[in-house]
mmCIF file of C-alpha atoms in Angstrom:
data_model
loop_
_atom_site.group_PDB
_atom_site.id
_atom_site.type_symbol
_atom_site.label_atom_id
_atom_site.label_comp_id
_atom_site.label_asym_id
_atom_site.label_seq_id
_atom_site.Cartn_x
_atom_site.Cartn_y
_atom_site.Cartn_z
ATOM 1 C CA UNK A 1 0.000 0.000 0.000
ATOM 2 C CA UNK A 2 0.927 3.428 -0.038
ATOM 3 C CA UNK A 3 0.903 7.015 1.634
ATOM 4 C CA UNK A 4 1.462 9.667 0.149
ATOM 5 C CA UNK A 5 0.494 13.461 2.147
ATOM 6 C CA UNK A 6 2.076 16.385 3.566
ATOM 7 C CA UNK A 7 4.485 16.279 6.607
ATOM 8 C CA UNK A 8 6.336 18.906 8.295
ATOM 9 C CA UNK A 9 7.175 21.865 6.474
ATOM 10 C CA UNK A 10 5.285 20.956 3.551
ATOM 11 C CA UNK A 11 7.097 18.250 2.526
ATOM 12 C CA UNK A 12 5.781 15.243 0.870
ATOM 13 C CA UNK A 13 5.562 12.524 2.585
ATOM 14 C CA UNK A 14 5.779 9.146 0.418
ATOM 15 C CA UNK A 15 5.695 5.793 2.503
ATOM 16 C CA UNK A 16 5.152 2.068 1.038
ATOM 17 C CA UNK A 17 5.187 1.015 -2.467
ATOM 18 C CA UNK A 18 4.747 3.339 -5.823
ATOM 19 C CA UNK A 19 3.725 0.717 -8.174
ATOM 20 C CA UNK A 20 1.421 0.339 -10.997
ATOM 21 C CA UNK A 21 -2.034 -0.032 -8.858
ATOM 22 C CA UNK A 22 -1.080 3.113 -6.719
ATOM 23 C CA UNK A 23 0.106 5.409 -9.396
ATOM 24 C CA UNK A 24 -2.387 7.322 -9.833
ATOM 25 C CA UNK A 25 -3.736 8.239 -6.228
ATOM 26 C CA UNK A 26 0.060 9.391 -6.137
ATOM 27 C CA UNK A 27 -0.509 11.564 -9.086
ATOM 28 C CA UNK A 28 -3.424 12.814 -8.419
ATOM 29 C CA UNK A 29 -2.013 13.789 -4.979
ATOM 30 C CA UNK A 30 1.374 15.666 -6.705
ATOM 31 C CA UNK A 31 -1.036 17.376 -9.539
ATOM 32 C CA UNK A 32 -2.233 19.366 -6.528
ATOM 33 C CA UNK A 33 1.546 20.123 -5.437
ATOM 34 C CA UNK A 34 2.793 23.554 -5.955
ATOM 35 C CA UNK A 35 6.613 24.519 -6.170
ATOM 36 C CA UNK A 36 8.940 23.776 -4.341
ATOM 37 C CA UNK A 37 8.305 20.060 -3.948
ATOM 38 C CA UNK A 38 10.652 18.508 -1.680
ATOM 39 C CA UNK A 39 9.789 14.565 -1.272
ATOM 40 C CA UNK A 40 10.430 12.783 1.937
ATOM 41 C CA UNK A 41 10.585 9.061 0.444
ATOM 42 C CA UNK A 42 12.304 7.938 3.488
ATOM 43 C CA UNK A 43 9.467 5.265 4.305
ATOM 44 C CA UNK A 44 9.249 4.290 0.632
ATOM 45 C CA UNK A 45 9.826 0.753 0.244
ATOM 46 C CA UNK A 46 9.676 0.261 -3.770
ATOM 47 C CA UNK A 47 8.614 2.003 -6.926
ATOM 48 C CA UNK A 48 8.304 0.233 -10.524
ATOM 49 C CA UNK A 49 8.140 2.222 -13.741
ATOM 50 C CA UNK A 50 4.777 3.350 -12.854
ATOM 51 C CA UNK A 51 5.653 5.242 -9.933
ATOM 52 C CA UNK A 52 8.767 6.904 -11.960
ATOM 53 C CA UNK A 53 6.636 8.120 -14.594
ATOM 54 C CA UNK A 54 4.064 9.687 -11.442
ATOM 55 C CA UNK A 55 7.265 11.888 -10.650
ATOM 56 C CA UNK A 56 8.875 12.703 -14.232
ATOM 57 C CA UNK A 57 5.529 14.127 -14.819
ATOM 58 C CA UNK A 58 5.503 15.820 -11.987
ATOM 59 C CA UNK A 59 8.800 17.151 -12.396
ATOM 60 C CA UNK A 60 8.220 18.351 -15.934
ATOM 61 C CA UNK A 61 5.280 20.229 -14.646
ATOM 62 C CA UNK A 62 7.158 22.002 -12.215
ATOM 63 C CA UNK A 63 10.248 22.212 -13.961
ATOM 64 C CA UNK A 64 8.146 24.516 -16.481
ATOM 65 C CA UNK A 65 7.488 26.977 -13.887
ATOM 66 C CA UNK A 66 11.357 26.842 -12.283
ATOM 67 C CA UNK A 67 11.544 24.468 -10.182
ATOM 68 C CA UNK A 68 10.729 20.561 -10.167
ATOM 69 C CA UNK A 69 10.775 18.068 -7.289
ATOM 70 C CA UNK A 70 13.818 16.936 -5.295
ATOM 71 C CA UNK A 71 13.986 13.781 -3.116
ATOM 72 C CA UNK A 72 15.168 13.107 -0.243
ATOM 73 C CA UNK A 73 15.745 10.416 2.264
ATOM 74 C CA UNK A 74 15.742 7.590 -1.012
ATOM 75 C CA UNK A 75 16.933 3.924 0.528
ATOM 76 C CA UNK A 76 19.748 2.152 -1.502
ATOM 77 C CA UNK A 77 17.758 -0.070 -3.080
ATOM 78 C CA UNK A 78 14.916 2.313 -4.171
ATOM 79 C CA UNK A 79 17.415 4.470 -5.516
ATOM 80 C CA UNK A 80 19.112 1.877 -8.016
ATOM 81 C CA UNK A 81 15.979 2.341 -9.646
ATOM 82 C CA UNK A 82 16.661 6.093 -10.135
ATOM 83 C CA UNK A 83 20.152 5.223 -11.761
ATOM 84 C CA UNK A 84 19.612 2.831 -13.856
ATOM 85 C CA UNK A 85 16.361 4.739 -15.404
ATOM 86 C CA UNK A 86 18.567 7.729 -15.836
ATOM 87 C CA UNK A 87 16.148 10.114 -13.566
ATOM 88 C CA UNK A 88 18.736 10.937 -10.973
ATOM 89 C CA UNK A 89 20.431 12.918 -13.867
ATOM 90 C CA UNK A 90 16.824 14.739 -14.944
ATOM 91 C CA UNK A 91 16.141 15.403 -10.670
ATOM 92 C CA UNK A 92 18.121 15.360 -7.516
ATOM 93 C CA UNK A 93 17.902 11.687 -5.687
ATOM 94 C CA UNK A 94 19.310 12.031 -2.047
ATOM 95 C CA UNK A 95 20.688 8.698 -1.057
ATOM 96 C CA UNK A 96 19.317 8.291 3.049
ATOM 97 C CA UNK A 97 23.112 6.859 3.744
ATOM 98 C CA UNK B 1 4.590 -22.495 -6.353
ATOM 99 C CA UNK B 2 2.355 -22.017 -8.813
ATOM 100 C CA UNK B 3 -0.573 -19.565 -9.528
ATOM 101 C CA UNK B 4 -2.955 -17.748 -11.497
ATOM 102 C CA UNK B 5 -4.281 -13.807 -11.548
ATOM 103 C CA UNK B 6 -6.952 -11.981 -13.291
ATOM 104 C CA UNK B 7 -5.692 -9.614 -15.502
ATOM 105 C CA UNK B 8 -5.938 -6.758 -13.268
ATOM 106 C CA UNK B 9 -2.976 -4.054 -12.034
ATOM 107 C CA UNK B 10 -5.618 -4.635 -8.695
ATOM 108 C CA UNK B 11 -4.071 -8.126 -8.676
ATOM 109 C CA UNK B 12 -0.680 -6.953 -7.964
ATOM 110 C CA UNK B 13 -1.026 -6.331 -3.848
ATOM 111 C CA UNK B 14 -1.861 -10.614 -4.115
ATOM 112 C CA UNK B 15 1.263 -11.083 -6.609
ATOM 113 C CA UNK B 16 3.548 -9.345 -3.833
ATOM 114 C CA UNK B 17 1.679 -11.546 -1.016
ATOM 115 C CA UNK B 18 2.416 -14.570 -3.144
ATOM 116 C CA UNK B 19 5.938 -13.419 -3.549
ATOM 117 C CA UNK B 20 6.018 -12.944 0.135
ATOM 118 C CA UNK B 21 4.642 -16.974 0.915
ATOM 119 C CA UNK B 22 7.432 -17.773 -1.769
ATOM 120 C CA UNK B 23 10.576 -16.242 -0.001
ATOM 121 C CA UNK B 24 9.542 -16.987 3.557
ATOM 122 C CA UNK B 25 10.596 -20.597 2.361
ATOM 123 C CA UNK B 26 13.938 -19.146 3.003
ATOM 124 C CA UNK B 27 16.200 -16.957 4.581
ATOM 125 C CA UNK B 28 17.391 -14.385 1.636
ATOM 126 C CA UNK B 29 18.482 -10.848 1.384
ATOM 127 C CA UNK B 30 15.467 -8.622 1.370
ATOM 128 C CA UNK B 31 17.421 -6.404 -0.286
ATOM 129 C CA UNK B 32 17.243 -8.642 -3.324
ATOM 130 C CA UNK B 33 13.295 -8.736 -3.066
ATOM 131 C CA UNK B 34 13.473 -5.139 -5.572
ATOM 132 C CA UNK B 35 14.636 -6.549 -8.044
ATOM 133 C CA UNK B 36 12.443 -9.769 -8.023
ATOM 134 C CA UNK B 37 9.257 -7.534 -7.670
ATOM 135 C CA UNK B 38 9.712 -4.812 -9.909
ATOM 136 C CA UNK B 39 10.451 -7.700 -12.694
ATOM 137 C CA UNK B 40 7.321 -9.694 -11.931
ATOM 138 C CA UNK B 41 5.361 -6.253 -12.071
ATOM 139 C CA UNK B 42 6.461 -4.694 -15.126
ATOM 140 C CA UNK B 43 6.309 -8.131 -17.053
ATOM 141 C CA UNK B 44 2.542 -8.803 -15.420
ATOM 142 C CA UNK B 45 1.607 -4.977 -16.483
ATOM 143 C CA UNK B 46 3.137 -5.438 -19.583
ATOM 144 C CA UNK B 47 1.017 -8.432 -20.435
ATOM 145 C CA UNK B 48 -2.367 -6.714 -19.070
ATOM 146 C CA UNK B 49 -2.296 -3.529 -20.968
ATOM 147 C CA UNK B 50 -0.817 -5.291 -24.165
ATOM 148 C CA UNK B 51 -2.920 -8.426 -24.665
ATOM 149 C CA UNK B 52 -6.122 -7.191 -24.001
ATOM 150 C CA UNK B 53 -7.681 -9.759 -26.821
ATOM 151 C CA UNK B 54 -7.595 -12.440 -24.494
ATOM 152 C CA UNK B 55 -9.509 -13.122 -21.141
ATOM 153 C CA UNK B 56 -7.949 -15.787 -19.389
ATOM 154 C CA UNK B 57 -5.655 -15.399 -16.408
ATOM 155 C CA UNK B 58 -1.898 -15.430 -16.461
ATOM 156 C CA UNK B 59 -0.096 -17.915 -14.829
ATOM 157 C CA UNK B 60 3.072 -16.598 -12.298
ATOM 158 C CA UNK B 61 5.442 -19.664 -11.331
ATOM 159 C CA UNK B 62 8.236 -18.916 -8.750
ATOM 160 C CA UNK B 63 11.173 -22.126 -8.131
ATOM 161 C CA UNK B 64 14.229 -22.201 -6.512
ATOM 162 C CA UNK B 65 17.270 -23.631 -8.470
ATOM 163 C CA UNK B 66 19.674 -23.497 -6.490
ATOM 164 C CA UNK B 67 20.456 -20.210 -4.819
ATOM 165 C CA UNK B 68 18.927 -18.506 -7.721
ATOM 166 C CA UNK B 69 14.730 -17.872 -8.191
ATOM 167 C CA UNK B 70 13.694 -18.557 -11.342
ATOM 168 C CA UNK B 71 10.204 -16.823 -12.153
ATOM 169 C CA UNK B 72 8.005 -17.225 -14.650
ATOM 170 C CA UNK B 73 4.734 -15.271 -16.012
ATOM 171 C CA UNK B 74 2.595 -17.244 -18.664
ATOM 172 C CA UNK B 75 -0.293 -15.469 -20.979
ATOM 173 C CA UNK B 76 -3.048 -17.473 -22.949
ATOM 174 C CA UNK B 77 -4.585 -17.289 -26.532
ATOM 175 C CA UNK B 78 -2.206 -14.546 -27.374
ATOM 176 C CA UNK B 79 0.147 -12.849 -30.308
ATOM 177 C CA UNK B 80 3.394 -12.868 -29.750
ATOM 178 C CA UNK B 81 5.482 -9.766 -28.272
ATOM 179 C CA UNK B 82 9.004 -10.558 -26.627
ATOM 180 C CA UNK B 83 10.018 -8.074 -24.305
ATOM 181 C CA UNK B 84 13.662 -9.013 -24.354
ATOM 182 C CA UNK B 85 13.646 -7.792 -27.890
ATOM 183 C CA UNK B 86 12.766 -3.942 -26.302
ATOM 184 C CA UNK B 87 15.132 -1.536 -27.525
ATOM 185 C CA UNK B 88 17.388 0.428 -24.854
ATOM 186 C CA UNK B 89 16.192 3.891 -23.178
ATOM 187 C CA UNK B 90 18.720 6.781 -23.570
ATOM 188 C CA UNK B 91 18.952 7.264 -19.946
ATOM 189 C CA UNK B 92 21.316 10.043 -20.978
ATOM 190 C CA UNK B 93 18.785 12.001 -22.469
ATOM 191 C CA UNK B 94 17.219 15.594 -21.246
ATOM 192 C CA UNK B 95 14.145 16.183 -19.553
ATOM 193 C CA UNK B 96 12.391 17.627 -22.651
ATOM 194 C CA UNK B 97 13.205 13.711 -24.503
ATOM 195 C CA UNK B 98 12.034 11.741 -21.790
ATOM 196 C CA UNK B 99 8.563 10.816 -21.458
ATOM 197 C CA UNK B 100 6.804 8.919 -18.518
ATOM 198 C CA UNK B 101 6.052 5.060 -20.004
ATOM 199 C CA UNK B 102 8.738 2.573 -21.441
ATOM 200 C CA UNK B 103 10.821 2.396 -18.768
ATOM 201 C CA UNK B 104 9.824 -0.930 -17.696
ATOM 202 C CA UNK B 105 11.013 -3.573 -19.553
ATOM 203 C CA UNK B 106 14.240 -1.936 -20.001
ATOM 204 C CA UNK B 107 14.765 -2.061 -15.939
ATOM 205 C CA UNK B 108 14.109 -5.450 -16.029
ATOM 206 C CA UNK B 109 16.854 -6.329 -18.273
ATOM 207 C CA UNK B 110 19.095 -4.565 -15.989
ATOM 208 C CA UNK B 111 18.109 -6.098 -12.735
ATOM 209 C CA UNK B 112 17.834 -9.632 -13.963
ATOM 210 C CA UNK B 113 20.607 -12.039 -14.348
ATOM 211 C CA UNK B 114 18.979 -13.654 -17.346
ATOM 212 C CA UNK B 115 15.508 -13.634 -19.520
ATOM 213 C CA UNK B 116 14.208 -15.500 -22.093
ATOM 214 C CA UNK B 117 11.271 -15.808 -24.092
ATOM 215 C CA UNK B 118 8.879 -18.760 -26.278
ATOM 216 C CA UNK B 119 6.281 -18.393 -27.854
ATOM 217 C CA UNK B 120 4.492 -21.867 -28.620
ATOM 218 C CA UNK B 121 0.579 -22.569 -29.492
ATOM 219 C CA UNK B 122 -0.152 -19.065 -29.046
ATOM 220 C CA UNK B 123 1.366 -18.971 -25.327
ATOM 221 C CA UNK B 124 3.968 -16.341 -24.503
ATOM 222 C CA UNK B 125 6.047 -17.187 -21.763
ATOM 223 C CA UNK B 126 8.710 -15.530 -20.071
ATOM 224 C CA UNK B 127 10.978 -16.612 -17.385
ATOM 225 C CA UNK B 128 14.187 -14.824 -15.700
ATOM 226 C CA UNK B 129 16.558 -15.777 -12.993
ATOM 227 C CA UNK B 130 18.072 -13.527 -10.085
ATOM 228 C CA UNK B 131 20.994 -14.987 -7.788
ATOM 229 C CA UNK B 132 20.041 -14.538 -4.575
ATOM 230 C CA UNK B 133 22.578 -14.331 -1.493
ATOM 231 C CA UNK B 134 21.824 -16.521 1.592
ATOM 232 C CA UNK B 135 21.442 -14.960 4.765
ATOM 233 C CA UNK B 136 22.849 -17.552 7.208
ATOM 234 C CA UNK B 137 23.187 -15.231 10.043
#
């Protein structure tokens, strides 16, 4: 399952799994975001293709208006999925370690 | 272990409890878990939204052989479409080239340690291996 809402400071909070049955209450959640969008995936435990796509279109949104989304907090694992899709060159991926 | 799942995205919360049953058989490095479920998802997606001629279920098949888990999705009454023949992303490209979708497959062939495909009496099966390190702590 997933979690995906505002914490502290208006950060976004993502916690579970981003995959292909919970991508769109996650995008219907970061449509609402405005800039800047600074995401907390600390608790997230996985993400397939389906939740990268949820936050390159995101990112292009934002990115039109200046800014884009930045993540922080990423676990290891989670964040070999940003490097080998390339998307930790298109927006900043903070390693939690 | 052997199973079958509607062809639903819905049906992928029981795939990862299946997977779950599967590896508490033994003690492995959850760490290697990603890998395993991110190729059983994009395959099982991929076979949903691109076979939609066909009704019946698809059939998910985890072994062990050896220290490896060798996992196989099966679709019925089907054409054939081989995902190991997916060309490469340019995961080099800018932000303006990229485009959310068809990202899937290509991950797979990067976290698997091997993939292959066969097509026979209109059944597409595919089946990959991942070596998975033993926990003996």
């Amino acid at each position: 399952m997933l979690d995906i809402r505002y914490g502290e400071d208006r950060q976004v909070l993502l916690v579970g799994r981003l995959d292909a049955a919970q991508a769109a209450t996650a995008q219907a959640f970061l449509d609402e975001v405005a800039p800047p969008c600074v995401i907390d995936a600390g608790g997230l435990e996985y993400i397939s293709s389906a939740g990268l796509g949820v936050l390159l279109k995101t990112h292009k949104r934002l990115a039109a208006s200046g800014s884009g989304i930045r993540l922080i907090n990423v676990n290891p694992h989670v964040h070999d999925v940003f490097r080998y899709s390339g998307m930790d060159k298109l927006f900043s991926v903070t390693c939690s370690t | 272990m052997e199973m079958t799942f509607k062809r639903s995205i819905h049906e992928l919360p029981a795939i990862v409890a299946a997977t779950d049953l599967f590896f508490s058989e033994r003690r492995t490095d959850p760490a290697l878990r990603l890998p395993v479920d991110l190729s059983i998802e994009e395959l099982f997606v991929n076979m949903v939204k691109y076979n939609q001629d066909t009704g019946h279920d698809i059939t998910l098949r985890l072994d062990w052989i050896g220290d490896a888990v060798e996992i196989s999705l099966t679709d019925y009454d089907v054409e054939p479409y081989d995902p190991t023949r997916v060309p490469d992303i340019d995961v080099d490209a800018p932000l303006a080239a990229r485009q959310p979708g068809g990202m899937g497959l290509y991950l797979v062939s990067k976290m698997v340690d091997a993939i292959h495909y066969e097509y026979r009496n209109r059944e597409s099966k595919v089946t990959f291996t991942k070596r998975m390190a033993q926990d003996h702590a």
